Short mmCIF file of C-alpha atoms and ligand atoms in Angstrom, two decimals:
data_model
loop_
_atom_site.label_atom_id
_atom_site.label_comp_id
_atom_site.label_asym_id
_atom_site.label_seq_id
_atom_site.Cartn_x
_atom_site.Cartn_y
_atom_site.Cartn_z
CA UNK A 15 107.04 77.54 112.96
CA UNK A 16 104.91 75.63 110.71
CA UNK A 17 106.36 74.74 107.41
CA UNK A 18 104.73 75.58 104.25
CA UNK A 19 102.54 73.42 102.76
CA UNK A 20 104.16 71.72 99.66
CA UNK A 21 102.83 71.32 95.95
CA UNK A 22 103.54 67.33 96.41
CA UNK A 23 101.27 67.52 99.96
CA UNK A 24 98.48 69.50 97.81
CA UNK A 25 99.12 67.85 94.04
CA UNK A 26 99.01 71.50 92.84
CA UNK A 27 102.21 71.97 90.07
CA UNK A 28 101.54 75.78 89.38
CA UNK A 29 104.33 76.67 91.22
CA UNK A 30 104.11 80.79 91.20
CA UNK A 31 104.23 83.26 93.96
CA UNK A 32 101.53 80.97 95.92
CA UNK A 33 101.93 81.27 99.75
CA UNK A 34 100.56 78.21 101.70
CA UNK A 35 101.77 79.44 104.84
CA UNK A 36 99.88 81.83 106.08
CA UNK A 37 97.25 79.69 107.13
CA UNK A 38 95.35 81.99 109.77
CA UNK A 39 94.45 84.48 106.98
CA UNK A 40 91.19 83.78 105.17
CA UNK A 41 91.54 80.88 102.90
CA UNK A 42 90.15 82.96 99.55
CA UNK A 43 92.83 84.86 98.24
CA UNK A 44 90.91 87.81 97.33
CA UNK A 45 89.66 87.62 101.20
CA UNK A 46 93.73 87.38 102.02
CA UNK A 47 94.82 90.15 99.86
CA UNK A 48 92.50 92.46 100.99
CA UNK A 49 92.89 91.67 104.70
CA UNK A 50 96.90 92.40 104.26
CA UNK A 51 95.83 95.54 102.26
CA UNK A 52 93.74 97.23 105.18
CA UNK A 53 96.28 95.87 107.33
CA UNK A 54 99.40 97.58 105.54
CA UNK A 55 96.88 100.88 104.68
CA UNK A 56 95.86 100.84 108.30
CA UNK A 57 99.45 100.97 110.00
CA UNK A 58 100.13 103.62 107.17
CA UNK A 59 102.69 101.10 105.13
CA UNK A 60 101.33 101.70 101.86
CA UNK A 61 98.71 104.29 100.36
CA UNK A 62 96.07 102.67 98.97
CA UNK A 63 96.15 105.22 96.16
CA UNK A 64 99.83 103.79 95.18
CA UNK A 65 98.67 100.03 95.23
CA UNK A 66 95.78 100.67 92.83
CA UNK A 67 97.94 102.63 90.17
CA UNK A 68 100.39 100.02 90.38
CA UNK A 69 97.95 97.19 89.76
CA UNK A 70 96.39 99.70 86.89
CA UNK A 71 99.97 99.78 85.37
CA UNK A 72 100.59 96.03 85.20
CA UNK A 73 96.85 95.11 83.95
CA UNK A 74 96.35 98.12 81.36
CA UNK A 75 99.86 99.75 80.83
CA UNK A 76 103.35 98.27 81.49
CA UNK A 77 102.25 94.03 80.64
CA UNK A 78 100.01 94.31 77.73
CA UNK A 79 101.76 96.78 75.60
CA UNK A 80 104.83 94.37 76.12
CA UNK A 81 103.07 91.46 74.27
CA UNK A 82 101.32 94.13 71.79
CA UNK A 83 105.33 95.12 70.64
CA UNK A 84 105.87 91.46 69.73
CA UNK A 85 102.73 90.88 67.75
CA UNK A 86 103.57 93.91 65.76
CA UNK A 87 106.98 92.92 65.21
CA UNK A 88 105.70 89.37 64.00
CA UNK A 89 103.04 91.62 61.45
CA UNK A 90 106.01 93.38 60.27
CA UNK A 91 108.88 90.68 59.99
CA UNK A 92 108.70 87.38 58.60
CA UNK A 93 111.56 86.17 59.99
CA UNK A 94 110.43 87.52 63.71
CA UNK A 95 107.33 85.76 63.09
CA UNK A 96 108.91 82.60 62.25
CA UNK A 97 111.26 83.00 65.37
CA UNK A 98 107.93 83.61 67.74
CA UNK A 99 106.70 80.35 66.31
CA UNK A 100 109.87 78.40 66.71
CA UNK A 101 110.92 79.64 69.76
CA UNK A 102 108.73 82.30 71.23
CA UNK A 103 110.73 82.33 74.69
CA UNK A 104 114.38 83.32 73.26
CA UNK A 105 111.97 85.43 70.34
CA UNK A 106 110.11 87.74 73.01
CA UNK A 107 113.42 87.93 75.07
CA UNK A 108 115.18 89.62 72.19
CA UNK A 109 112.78 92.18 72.63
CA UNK A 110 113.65 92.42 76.48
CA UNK A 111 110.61 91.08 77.87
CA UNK A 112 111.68 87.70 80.18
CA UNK A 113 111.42 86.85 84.19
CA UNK A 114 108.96 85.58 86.26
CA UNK A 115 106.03 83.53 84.45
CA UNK A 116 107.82 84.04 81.03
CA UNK A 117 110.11 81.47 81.32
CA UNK A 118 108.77 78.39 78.69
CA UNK A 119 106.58 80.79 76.30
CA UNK A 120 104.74 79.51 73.52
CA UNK A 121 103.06 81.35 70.49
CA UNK A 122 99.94 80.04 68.84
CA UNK A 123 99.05 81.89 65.67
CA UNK A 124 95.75 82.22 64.63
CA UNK A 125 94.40 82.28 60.88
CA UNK A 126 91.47 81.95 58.69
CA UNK A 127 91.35 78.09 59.91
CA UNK A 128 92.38 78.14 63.44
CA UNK A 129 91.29 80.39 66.44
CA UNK A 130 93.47 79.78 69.69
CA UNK A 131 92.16 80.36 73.23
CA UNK A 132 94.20 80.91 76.36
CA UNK A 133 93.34 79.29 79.82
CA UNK A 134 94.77 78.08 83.25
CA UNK A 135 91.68 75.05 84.35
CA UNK A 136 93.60 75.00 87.34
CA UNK A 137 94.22 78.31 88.84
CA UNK A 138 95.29 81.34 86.91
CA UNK A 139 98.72 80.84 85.21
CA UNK A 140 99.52 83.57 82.57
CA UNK A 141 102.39 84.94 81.01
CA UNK A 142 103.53 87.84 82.83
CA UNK A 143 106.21 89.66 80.77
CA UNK A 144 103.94 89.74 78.08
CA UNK A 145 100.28 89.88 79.06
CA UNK A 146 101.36 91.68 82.84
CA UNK A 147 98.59 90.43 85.73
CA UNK A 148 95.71 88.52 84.80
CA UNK A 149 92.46 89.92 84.40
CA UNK A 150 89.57 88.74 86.93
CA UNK A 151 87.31 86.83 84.10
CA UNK A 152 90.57 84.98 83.65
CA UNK A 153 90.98 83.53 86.94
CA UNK A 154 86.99 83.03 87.48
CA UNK A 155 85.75 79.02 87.76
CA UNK A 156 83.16 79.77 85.03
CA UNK A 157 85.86 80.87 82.69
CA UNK A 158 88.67 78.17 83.94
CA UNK A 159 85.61 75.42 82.93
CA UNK A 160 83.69 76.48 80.27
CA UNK A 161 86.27 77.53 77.99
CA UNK A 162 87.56 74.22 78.01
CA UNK A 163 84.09 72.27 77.51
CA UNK A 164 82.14 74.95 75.12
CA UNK A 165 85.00 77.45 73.67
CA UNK A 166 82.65 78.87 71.14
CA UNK A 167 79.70 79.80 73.54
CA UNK A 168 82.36 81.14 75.65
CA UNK A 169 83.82 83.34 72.92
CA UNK A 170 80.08 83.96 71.27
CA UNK A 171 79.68 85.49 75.15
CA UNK A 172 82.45 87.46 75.06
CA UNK A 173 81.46 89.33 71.56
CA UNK A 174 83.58 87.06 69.57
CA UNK A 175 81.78 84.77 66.79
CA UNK A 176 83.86 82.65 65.15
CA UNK A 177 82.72 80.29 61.71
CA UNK A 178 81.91 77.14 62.34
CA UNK A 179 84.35 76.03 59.83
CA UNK A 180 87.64 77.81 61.93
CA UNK A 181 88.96 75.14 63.96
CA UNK A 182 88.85 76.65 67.54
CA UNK A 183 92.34 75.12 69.77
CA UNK A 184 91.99 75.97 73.49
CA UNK A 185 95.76 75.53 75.32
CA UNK A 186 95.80 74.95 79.06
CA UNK A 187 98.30 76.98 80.67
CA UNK A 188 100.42 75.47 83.54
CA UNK A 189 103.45 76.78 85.70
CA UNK A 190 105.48 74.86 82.86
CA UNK A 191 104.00 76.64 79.58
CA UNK A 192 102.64 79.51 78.92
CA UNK A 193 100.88 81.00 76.03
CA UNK A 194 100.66 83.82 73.75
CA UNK A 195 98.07 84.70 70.93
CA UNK A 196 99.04 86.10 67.68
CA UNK A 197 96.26 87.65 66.49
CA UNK A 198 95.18 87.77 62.82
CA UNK A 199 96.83 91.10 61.44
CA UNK A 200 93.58 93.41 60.51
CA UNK A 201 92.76 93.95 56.48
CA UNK A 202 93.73 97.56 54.71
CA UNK A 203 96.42 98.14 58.13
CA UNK A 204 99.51 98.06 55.45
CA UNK A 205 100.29 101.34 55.48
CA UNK A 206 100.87 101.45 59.11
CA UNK A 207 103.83 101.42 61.33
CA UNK A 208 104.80 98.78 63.41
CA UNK A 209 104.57 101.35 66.61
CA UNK A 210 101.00 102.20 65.23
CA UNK A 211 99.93 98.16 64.52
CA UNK A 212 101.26 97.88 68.38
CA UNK A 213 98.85 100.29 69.43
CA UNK A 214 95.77 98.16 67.96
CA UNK A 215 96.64 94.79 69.54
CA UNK A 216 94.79 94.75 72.96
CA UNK A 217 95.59 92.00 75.85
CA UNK A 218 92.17 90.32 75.00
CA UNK A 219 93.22 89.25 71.31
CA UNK A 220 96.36 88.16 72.76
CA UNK A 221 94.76 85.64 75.39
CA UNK A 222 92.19 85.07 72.17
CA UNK A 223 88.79 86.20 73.40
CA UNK A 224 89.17 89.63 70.86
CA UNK A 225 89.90 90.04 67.52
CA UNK A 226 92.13 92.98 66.49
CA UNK A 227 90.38 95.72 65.42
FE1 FE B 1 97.57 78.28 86.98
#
């Protein structure tokens, strides 16, 4: 049995659920995912049905509204916010959401001066408990590289102009850190809950391609 191939033999740190050792599947994971899908669909393993609405559920559902609970809670309490800022991993844990990818969180706050930007250069590390799976702009190479090199054209792309005079901070996520937005809390939203101010806060602002509406 060949052993799996190890970060040190490939210099690649991100140390989540990759699998190096399947190395007779198609080397593009989107090729190898699919191939195990028919395969598992085919010998009647899985419904294909089941497999999209649990991928819907972690991308749209179960992940982002997770992250949207803190954000509101940092809106609403000052010294939550300060907490998230100080500590964000014990901070979003008190809220229940921890595991897998969420282990070393950090939370950037924008303002009227600063815009943050989430990215993984290297592959596609992402906070799970928070943001759930990443979506596919997110893992693209155009993405991974441009938001690094030209963060406003990137942002000015993706519907979001920001002043010239707000400082834009791009943070490079890594199997060691990862990142979570706090979005600017929307004008004339006082008067509203902190369930209702959750239900405003999409995954976008929180990775900082989206402003809150
Ligand atoms: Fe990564």
């Amino acid at each position: 049995m060949t052993p799996p191939i190890t970060s040190a033999e490939t210099g690649h740190d991100h140390d989540h659920d990759h699998d190096h050792s399947h190395q007779k599947l198609p080397s593009d994971p989107a090729l190898r995912v699919k191939s195990l899908e028919s395969l598992l669909v085919e010998k009647g393993l899985v419904d294909a049905a089941a497999l999209d609405a649990v991928v819907e559920a972690y991308e749209h559902r179960i992940g982002p509204r997770n992250g949207a609970r803190v954000i509101a809670r940092a809106w609403t309490d000052p010294a939550y916010r300060q907490r998230l800022l100080t500590d964000a991993t014990a901070a979003i844990a008190a809220l229940g959401f921890s595991g897998s990818q969420g282990e070393h969180m950090v939370a950037v706050e924008n303002t009227s001066q600063v815009h943050n930007l989430v990215v993984c250069t290297l592959c596609s590390c992402y906070p799970f408990p928070v943001l759930g799976l990443p979506p596919v702009w997110y893992k693209s190479p155009a993405y991974r590289a441009r938001a690094v090199i030209d963060p406003r054209g990137v942002l000015r792309e993706l519907g979001l102009e920001i002043a010239d005079e707000v400082e834009i901070r791009v943070w490079d996520s890594t199997a060691e850190i990862r990142y979570l937005v706090v979005p600017e809390r929307p004008a004339g939203t006082e008067h509203l809950s902190e369930e209702e101010l959750a239900a405003r806060v999409t995954r976008d602002s929180m990775i900082g391609v989206a402003r809150v509406a």
